[in-house]
Short mmCIF file of C-alpha atoms and ligand atoms in Angstrom, two decimals:
data_model
loop_
_atom_site.label_atom_id
_atom_site.label_comp_id
_atom_site.label_asym_id
_atom_site.label_seq_id
_atom_site.Cartn_x
_atom_site.Cartn_y
_atom_site.Cartn_z
CA MET A 1 76.55 116.11 114.68
CA SER A 2 77.87 112.92 113.19
CA LEU A 3 80.38 112.86 110.37
CA GLY A 4 79.13 113.04 106.79
CA GLU A 5 80.15 110.54 104.12
CA PHE A 6 83.09 112.50 102.73
CA ASP A 7 84.43 113.58 106.13
CA LEU A 8 84.25 109.99 107.26
CA ILE A 9 86.21 108.79 104.23
CA ALA A 10 88.78 111.57 104.62
CA LYS A 11 89.21 110.94 108.34
CA TYR A 12 89.50 107.15 108.34
CA PHE A 13 90.37 105.92 104.88
CA VAL A 14 92.48 108.58 103.16
CA ARG A 15 96.04 108.41 104.49
CA PRO A 16 97.98 111.60 105.19
CA ALA A 17 100.94 112.12 102.83
CA GLY A 18 103.87 110.01 103.91
CA GLN A 19 101.73 107.42 105.66
CA GLY A 20 101.15 103.97 104.20
CA PRO A 21 102.22 102.60 100.84
CA ARG A 22 101.88 104.81 97.72
CA ARG A 23 101.46 102.60 94.69
CA ALA A 24 98.71 104.12 92.60
CA VAL A 25 99.46 106.68 89.91
CA VAL A 26 96.11 108.26 90.87
CA GLY A 27 95.01 107.25 94.36
CA ASN A 28 92.06 107.52 96.68
CA GLY A 29 89.85 110.59 96.10
CA ASP A 30 89.39 110.72 92.35
CA ASP A 31 86.71 108.97 90.29
CA CYS A 32 89.06 106.08 89.58
CA ALA A 33 92.32 104.93 91.01
CA VAL A 34 94.97 104.31 88.35
CA LEU A 35 97.61 101.64 88.80
CA ALA A 36 100.44 100.78 86.45
CA PRO A 37 101.50 97.15 86.53
CA ALA A 38 105.27 96.75 86.13
CA ALA A 39 106.61 95.49 82.79
CA GLY A 40 106.28 91.73 82.48
CA MET A 41 103.61 91.53 85.16
CA GLN A 42 99.91 90.66 85.02
CA LEU A 43 97.17 91.89 87.34
CA ALA A 44 95.51 89.39 89.69
CA VAL A 45 92.12 90.49 91.05
CA SER A 46 89.88 88.99 93.72
CA THR A 47 86.82 90.05 95.75
CA ASP A 48 85.37 88.79 99.02
CA ALA A 49 82.44 90.13 101.02
CA LEU A 50 81.86 89.86 104.76
CA VAL A 51 78.27 90.21 105.96
CA GLU A 52 77.15 90.71 109.54
CA GLY A 53 75.35 87.69 110.96
CA ARG A 54 76.82 85.53 108.24
CA HIS A 55 80.58 85.93 108.56
CA PHE A 56 80.82 87.77 111.87
CA LEU A 57 78.77 89.08 114.77
CA SER A 58 78.33 92.79 115.46
CA THR A 59 80.11 92.20 118.79
CA VAL A 60 83.42 91.26 117.13
CA ASP A 61 86.35 93.57 117.86
CA PRO A 62 86.30 96.07 114.94
CA ALA A 63 90.10 95.98 114.55
CA ARG A 64 89.97 92.21 114.11
CA LEU A 65 87.13 92.60 111.64
CA GLY A 66 89.12 95.15 109.63
CA HIS A 67 92.07 92.77 109.63
CA LYS A 68 89.98 89.82 108.53
CA ALA A 69 88.19 91.70 105.75
CA LEU A 70 91.53 92.29 104.05
CA ALA A 71 93.16 89.02 105.18
CA VAL A 72 90.64 86.79 103.39
CA ASN A 73 91.28 88.72 100.18
CA LEU A 74 95.07 88.68 100.52
CA SER A 75 94.72 84.93 101.02
CA ASP A 76 93.31 84.64 97.49
CA LEU A 77 96.28 86.54 96.10
CA ALA A 78 98.58 84.24 98.09
CA ALA A 79 96.96 81.17 96.55
CA CYS A 80 97.77 82.56 93.11
CA GLY A 81 101.34 83.49 93.98
CA ALA A 82 100.49 87.17 93.49
CA ARG A 83 102.15 90.10 95.24
CA PRO A 84 99.63 92.57 96.73
CA LEU A 85 99.49 96.02 95.15
CA GLY A 86 96.30 97.68 96.32
CA PHE A 87 92.67 97.22 97.30
CA THR A 88 89.29 98.93 97.29
CA LEU A 89 86.79 98.91 100.14
CA ALA A 90 82.99 98.93 99.79
CA LEU A 91 81.66 99.70 103.24
CA THR A 92 77.99 99.68 104.21
CA LEU A 93 77.39 101.06 107.69
CA PRO A 94 74.15 101.28 109.70
CA ARG A 95 75.42 104.45 111.46
CA VAL A 96 78.57 106.47 111.99
CA ASP A 97 80.21 105.05 115.10
CA GLU A 98 83.61 106.70 115.31
CA ALA A 99 85.07 104.32 117.91
CA TRP A 100 84.09 101.40 115.66
CA LEU A 101 85.45 103.11 112.53
CA ALA A 102 88.77 103.96 114.20
CA GLY A 103 89.24 100.33 115.28
CA PHE A 104 88.15 98.92 111.94
CA ALA A 105 90.45 101.27 109.97
CA ARG A 106 93.39 100.45 112.25
CA GLY A 107 93.03 96.68 111.85
CA LEU A 108 92.52 97.03 108.11
CA LEU A 109 95.35 99.49 107.43
CA ASP A 110 97.87 97.82 109.75
CA LEU A 111 97.54 94.61 107.74
CA ALA A 112 97.61 96.60 104.49
CA ASP A 113 100.87 98.28 105.53
CA GLU A 114 102.35 94.93 106.55
CA HIS A 115 101.80 93.72 102.99
CA ASP A 116 102.61 97.02 101.26
CA CYS A 117 99.07 97.09 99.84
CA GLU A 118 97.52 100.53 99.24
CA LEU A 119 93.85 101.38 99.85
CA VAL A 120 93.20 103.03 96.48
CA GLY A 121 89.47 103.74 96.68
CA GLY A 122 86.08 102.45 97.66
CA ASP A 123 82.47 103.26 98.32
CA THR A 124 80.68 104.18 101.52
CA THR A 125 76.94 103.81 101.98
CA ALA A 126 74.35 103.50 104.74
CA GLY A 127 72.64 100.17 105.29
CA PRO A 128 73.07 96.84 107.10
CA LEU A 129 76.74 96.32 108.06
CA ALA A 130 78.63 94.68 105.18
CA ILE A 131 82.20 94.89 103.95
CA GLY A 132 83.38 94.20 100.41
CA VAL A 133 87.05 94.23 99.54
CA THR A 134 88.62 93.85 96.10
CA VAL A 135 92.36 93.26 96.03
CA LEU A 136 94.74 93.78 93.15
CA GLY A 137 98.03 91.98 92.93
CA GLU A 138 100.71 91.26 90.38
CA VAL A 139 102.23 88.05 89.03
CA PRO A 140 104.87 87.56 86.35
CA VAL A 141 103.27 86.87 82.95
CA GLY A 142 102.55 83.13 82.81
CA GLY A 143 103.64 82.66 86.44
CA VAL A 144 100.27 82.54 88.18
CA LEU A 145 99.58 79.54 90.43
CA LEU A 146 96.33 77.89 89.42
CA ARG A 147 94.09 75.13 90.72
CA SER A 148 94.51 73.20 87.50
CA GLY A 149 98.21 72.31 87.50
CA ALA A 150 98.38 69.23 89.79
CA ARG A 151 100.00 66.18 88.14
CA PRO A 152 99.89 62.49 89.06
CA GLY A 153 102.92 61.75 91.24
CA ASP A 154 102.91 65.19 92.90
CA GLU A 155 103.01 65.44 96.65
CA LEU A 156 100.17 67.16 98.46
CA TRP A 157 101.00 69.79 101.11
CA VAL A 158 99.24 72.07 103.56
CA SER A 159 100.58 75.07 105.47
CA GLY A 160 100.15 75.86 109.16
CA HIS A 161 97.52 74.30 111.39
CA PRO A 162 94.10 74.24 109.78
CA GLY A 163 91.15 73.50 112.05
CA GLU A 164 91.74 76.08 114.77
CA ALA A 165 89.11 78.54 113.52
CA ARG A 166 86.49 75.80 113.56
CA LEU A 167 87.48 74.73 117.06
CA ALA A 168 86.90 78.30 118.27
CA LEU A 169 83.59 78.47 116.42
CA GLU A 170 82.35 75.27 118.06
CA ALA A 171 83.44 76.65 121.45
CA PHE A 172 81.32 79.74 120.72
CA ARG A 173 78.44 77.48 119.79
CA GLY A 174 78.90 75.49 122.99
CA THR A 175 79.08 72.14 121.21
CA LEU A 176 82.45 70.92 122.55
CA HIS A 177 82.70 68.10 125.11
CA PRO A 178 84.89 68.44 127.05
CA SER A 179 84.74 72.23 126.73
CA LEU A 180 87.77 74.18 125.55
CA PRO A 181 90.16 75.52 128.25
CA ALA A 182 90.36 79.34 128.34
CA GLU A 183 93.92 79.47 126.96
CA ALA A 184 92.98 77.29 124.00
CA PHE A 185 89.86 79.36 123.40
CA ASP A 186 91.83 82.63 123.24
CA ALA A 187 94.43 81.16 120.88
CA THR A 188 91.97 79.54 118.51
CA ARG A 189 89.69 82.56 118.59
CA LEU A 190 92.64 84.62 117.39
CA ALA A 191 93.04 82.17 114.48
CA MET A 192 89.35 82.59 113.63
CA GLU A 193 89.18 86.37 113.94
CA CYS A 194 92.70 87.31 112.79
CA PRO A 195 93.83 84.84 110.11
CA GLN A 196 97.31 85.42 108.68
CA PRO A 197 97.24 85.37 104.88
CA ARG A 198 100.10 83.25 103.52
CA VAL A 199 101.33 85.85 101.05
CA ALA A 200 105.05 85.11 101.48
CA LEU A 201 104.39 81.40 101.05
CA GLY A 202 102.46 82.05 97.83
CA LEU A 203 105.37 84.07 96.46
CA GLY A 204 107.81 81.32 97.43
CA LEU A 205 105.66 78.71 95.70
CA ARG A 206 105.90 80.45 92.29
CA GLY A 207 107.73 78.05 90.04
CA LEU A 208 107.76 75.40 92.78
CA ALA A 209 104.12 74.36 93.32
CA THR A 210 102.13 72.92 90.44
CA ALA A 211 98.73 73.95 91.88
CA ALA A 212 97.47 75.82 94.93
CA ILE A 213 94.28 76.97 96.66
CA ASP A 214 93.57 78.74 99.94
CA VAL A 215 91.39 76.91 102.44
CA SER A 216 88.27 78.94 103.16
CA ASP A 217 85.49 76.34 102.97
CA GLY A 218 87.30 73.31 104.43
CA LEU A 219 90.43 71.41 103.42
CA LEU A 220 88.75 68.48 101.69
CA GLY A 221 86.26 70.62 99.81
CA ASP A 222 88.90 73.06 98.64
CA LEU A 223 91.27 70.24 97.72
CA GLY A 224 88.37 68.87 95.67
CA HIS A 225 88.55 72.02 93.52
CA ILE A 226 92.21 71.27 92.69
CA LEU A 227 91.35 67.66 91.85
CA ARG A 228 88.44 68.58 89.60
CA ARG A 229 90.31 71.36 87.82
CA SER A 230 93.44 69.24 87.40
CA GLY A 231 91.62 66.02 86.47
CA VAL A 232 93.52 63.99 89.08
CA SER A 233 92.79 61.96 92.22
CA ALA A 234 94.43 62.19 95.64
CA ASP A 235 95.17 60.08 98.67
CA VAL A 236 95.14 61.99 101.96
CA PHE A 237 96.82 60.47 105.02
CA ALA A 238 94.93 61.45 108.17
CA ASP A 239 97.99 60.52 110.28
CA ALA A 240 100.02 63.19 108.53
CA LEU A 241 97.57 66.06 109.21
CA PRO A 242 99.29 68.75 111.30
CA LEU A 243 97.57 69.02 114.69
CA SER A 244 97.98 72.29 116.52
CA ARG A 245 98.70 72.07 120.23
CA TRP A 246 95.04 72.85 120.91
CA LEU A 247 93.58 70.37 118.46
CA ALA A 248 96.00 67.65 119.61
CA ALA A 249 94.22 67.68 122.98
CA ARG A 250 90.78 67.05 121.43
CA PRO A 251 88.94 63.78 120.68
CA ARG A 252 89.93 62.25 117.32
CA HIS A 253 86.54 62.78 115.63
CA GLU A 254 86.72 66.47 116.51
CA GLN A 255 90.29 66.76 115.21
CA LEU A 256 89.24 65.31 111.87
CA ASP A 257 86.06 67.40 111.64
CA CYS A 258 87.99 70.61 112.33
CA ILE A 259 91.01 69.94 110.10
CA LEU A 260 89.25 68.31 107.17
CA ALA A 261 86.10 70.39 106.96
CA GLY A 262 86.45 73.27 109.42
CA GLY A 263 86.89 76.14 106.99
CA ASP A 264 87.92 79.76 107.61
CA ASP A 265 91.55 78.58 107.81
CA TYR A 266 93.23 80.65 105.09
CA GLU A 267 96.09 78.19 104.91
CA LEU A 268 97.34 77.07 101.50
CA VAL A 269 96.90 73.57 100.10
CA PHE A 270 99.32 72.94 97.24
CA THR A 271 100.92 70.25 95.12
CA ALA A 272 104.57 69.97 94.11
CA PRO A 273 106.70 67.31 92.39
CA PRO A 274 108.36 64.84 94.79
CA GLU A 275 111.84 65.81 93.60
CA ARG A 276 111.20 69.28 95.02
CA HIS A 277 110.32 67.96 98.49
CA ALA A 278 113.47 69.39 100.12
CA GLU A 279 112.89 72.81 98.52
CA VAL A 280 109.37 72.93 99.96
CA LEU A 281 110.69 72.09 103.42
CA ALA A 282 113.44 74.70 103.07
CA LEU A 283 110.85 77.32 102.11
CA GLY A 284 108.82 76.49 105.23
CA ALA A 285 111.93 76.76 107.41
CA GLN A 286 112.84 80.09 105.82
CA LEU A 287 109.35 81.46 106.50
CA GLY A 288 109.05 79.92 109.98
CA LEU A 289 105.88 78.19 108.78
CA VAL A 290 105.09 74.50 109.21
CA LEU A 291 104.53 72.85 105.83
CA SER A 292 103.17 69.30 106.06
CA ARG A 293 103.06 66.71 103.37
CA ILE A 294 99.60 65.21 103.77
CA GLY A 295 99.12 63.05 100.70
CA SER A 296 99.78 62.17 97.08
CA VAL A 297 98.26 63.02 93.74
CA GLY A 298 97.32 60.13 91.44
CA HIS A 299 95.73 59.34 88.11
CA ARG A 300 91.98 59.28 87.82
CA ASP A 301 90.88 55.82 86.90
CA GLY A 302 87.33 55.51 85.63
CA SER A 303 84.70 55.78 88.33
CA ALA A 304 87.11 55.50 91.29
CA PRO A 305 86.56 58.27 93.85
CA ARG A 306 88.77 61.27 93.29
CA LEU A 307 89.66 61.59 96.94
CA ARG A 308 90.65 58.68 99.16
CA LEU A 309 91.27 59.13 102.88
CA TRP A 310 93.46 56.84 104.94
CA GLU A 311 93.90 56.40 108.68
CA GLY A 312 97.09 54.33 108.73
CA ALA A 313 96.53 51.54 106.22
CA ALA A 314 92.74 51.60 106.69
CA PRO A 315 90.44 53.56 104.38
CA LEU A 316 88.46 56.27 106.14
CA ALA A 317 84.96 56.97 104.84
CA ASN A 318 84.64 60.59 103.69
CA ARG A 319 81.69 61.88 105.71
CA TRP A 320 82.69 65.52 105.34
CA VAL A 321 81.02 68.02 103.06
CA SER A 322 82.43 71.43 102.37
CA PHE A 323 80.66 74.64 103.15
CA ASP A 324 78.14 76.10 100.72
CA HIS A 325 76.37 79.37 101.55
CA PHE A 326 73.09 78.22 100.03
CA ARG A 327 73.03 74.67 101.31
CA GLN A 328 74.14 74.78 104.94
CA PRO A 329 74.01 76.99 108.01
CA SER A 330 76.91 79.43 108.01
CA PRO A 331 80.18 77.96 109.27
CA SER A 332 81.48 81.12 110.81
CA THR A 333 78.57 82.75 112.58
CA PRO A 334 79.08 82.15 116.24
CA ALA A 335 75.77 81.35 117.88
CA PRO A 336 73.91 81.97 120.07
CA ASN A 337 75.72 83.55 123.04
CA PRO A 338 79.31 84.12 121.98
CA GLY A 339 80.06 86.39 124.92
CA GLU A 340 79.64 83.43 127.26
CA ALA A 341 81.93 80.98 125.55
CA PRO A 342 83.75 78.87 126.30
P1 ADP B 401 81.93 108.34 93.12
O1 ADP B 401 80.58 108.87 93.54
O2 ADP B 401 82.63 109.15 92.10
O3 ADP B 401 81.92 106.87 92.82
P2 ADP B 401 82.41 108.44 95.89
O4 ADP B 401 81.74 109.72 96.20
O5 ADP B 401 81.71 107.18 96.20
O6 ADP B 401 82.89 108.48 94.40
O7 ADP B 401 83.83 108.39 96.64
C1 ADP B 401 84.70 109.52 96.64
C2 ADP B 401 86.12 109.05 96.73
O8 ADP B 401 86.35 108.40 97.98
C3 ADP B 401 86.51 108.04 95.65
O9 ADP B 401 87.86 108.28 95.28
C4 ADP B 401 86.40 106.72 96.35
O10 ADP B 401 87.28 105.77 95.79
C5 ADP B 401 86.80 107.07 97.78
N1 ADP B 401 86.15 106.23 98.78
C6 ADP B 401 84.83 106.13 99.05
N2 ADP B 401 84.60 105.27 100.05
C7 ADP B 401 85.80 104.79 100.42
C8 ADP B 401 86.23 103.85 101.40
N3 ADP B 401 85.37 103.21 102.21
N4 ADP B 401 87.55 103.61 101.48
C9 ADP B 401 88.42 104.22 100.66
N5 ADP B 401 88.09 105.11 99.75
C10 ADP B 401 86.79 105.41 99.61
MG1 MG B 402 82.62 109.26 90.23
#
C-alpha cells in the first residue's frame, strides 16, 4: 500500500531531531510555524511556483528539481540582500512515488542545509505535479536592497555567466547550429537544472549596491525593472558581457540572445557608485565569483530610450524581449525530445 499524506510528510519532509537547521520557535507539524525575527531585523518574503510542462519536464532528475524549486526562491532573497531563515513547501503530486520523493527531498533539503534555511511547514495534495515554495529571510531594518535605488552615475554589474541555461535549453530544443558538444551540454544543463542562488553575494552587497534584481526572465528585461523603478536610463556594453567558456565558442548572435534575453540565470544584476568599484571587485574575489561591470546608469532625458546597447562604439538595436508567461511560449520547457539532445 502506498504512503498516506501524513506518513509521506513525516518520512520525507519532517527532519529527525538533530538534523538540519532549527530556526522556528514552532516548527513543522503544527497548524502554523512560528518564527521570531531577531531584534533590528525585518522579514523578507517571496514565493515562486514551478509547474510541470511549464518550468520543467517530468523526466528531470528529482534531486535537481528539488534543488531548483528552492534555489529560485533563495535567489529572490539574495536580490534583496536577505539572509534565509526558513521556507514552506506546497507540493501537488499525481501519485506517491517514493524514489521520486526521496530524490526530490534530498535535492531540496541539501540546498536548504547549505543555506541554513529550515523547512518549517507546507501542504501536500494530489493533483498535477506542481511545486510552490515560499521563503522567509531577514534583513536589517532599512537595509533591504531594492530595484528602485539606482542613481545616475552608478556602474552596472552582473554576477557569474548568464546565458548558460538558455544555451542548454536551445540544445534540448535542437535549435543550435553547430550543435553543442557533449561536455558543453552537460555543463550548461547543470546551470539550467541546478542554479546556484547568489545569497552570499546579496549579503555582501548590503550597503554597497544601490539597487539589485535577480535575473530570471532575461538580463535586459530584468534590468528594465531596475530602470523603471529607479527612473533612470542605462548604457550596456555588449563587449563587456561575461562569456562563459561554452558561450564563447558560439556564434555572436547566439551569445547575445543567450546572455541578454536567455532567462533562468539566477545571477544578480546590480548598480553601485563608481567610487566603490574596487570594493565590488574585492567582494567578487572573496566569494570566488566573477563580477563584471557591463554598463553605466544615466539620467532619463525626455523620450530617449531607457536602455541603450553598444557593440564597441556602435549602437546595437535592442531586438530582445523578456519572457512573459502569458505572451510567449515558455522559456524553460525543453521540447520536444529532451532525452535525445544534444
Ligand atoms: P493543516 O490541515 O492544518 O493546514 P496539513 O494537514 O496540511 O495541516 O499539514 C500538517 C502539517 O504538515 C503542517 O504542520 C504542515 O505545515 C506540514 N506539511 C504539510 N505538507 C508539507 C510539506 N510538503 N513539507 C513540509 N511540511 C508539510
Ligand atoms: Mg490546520
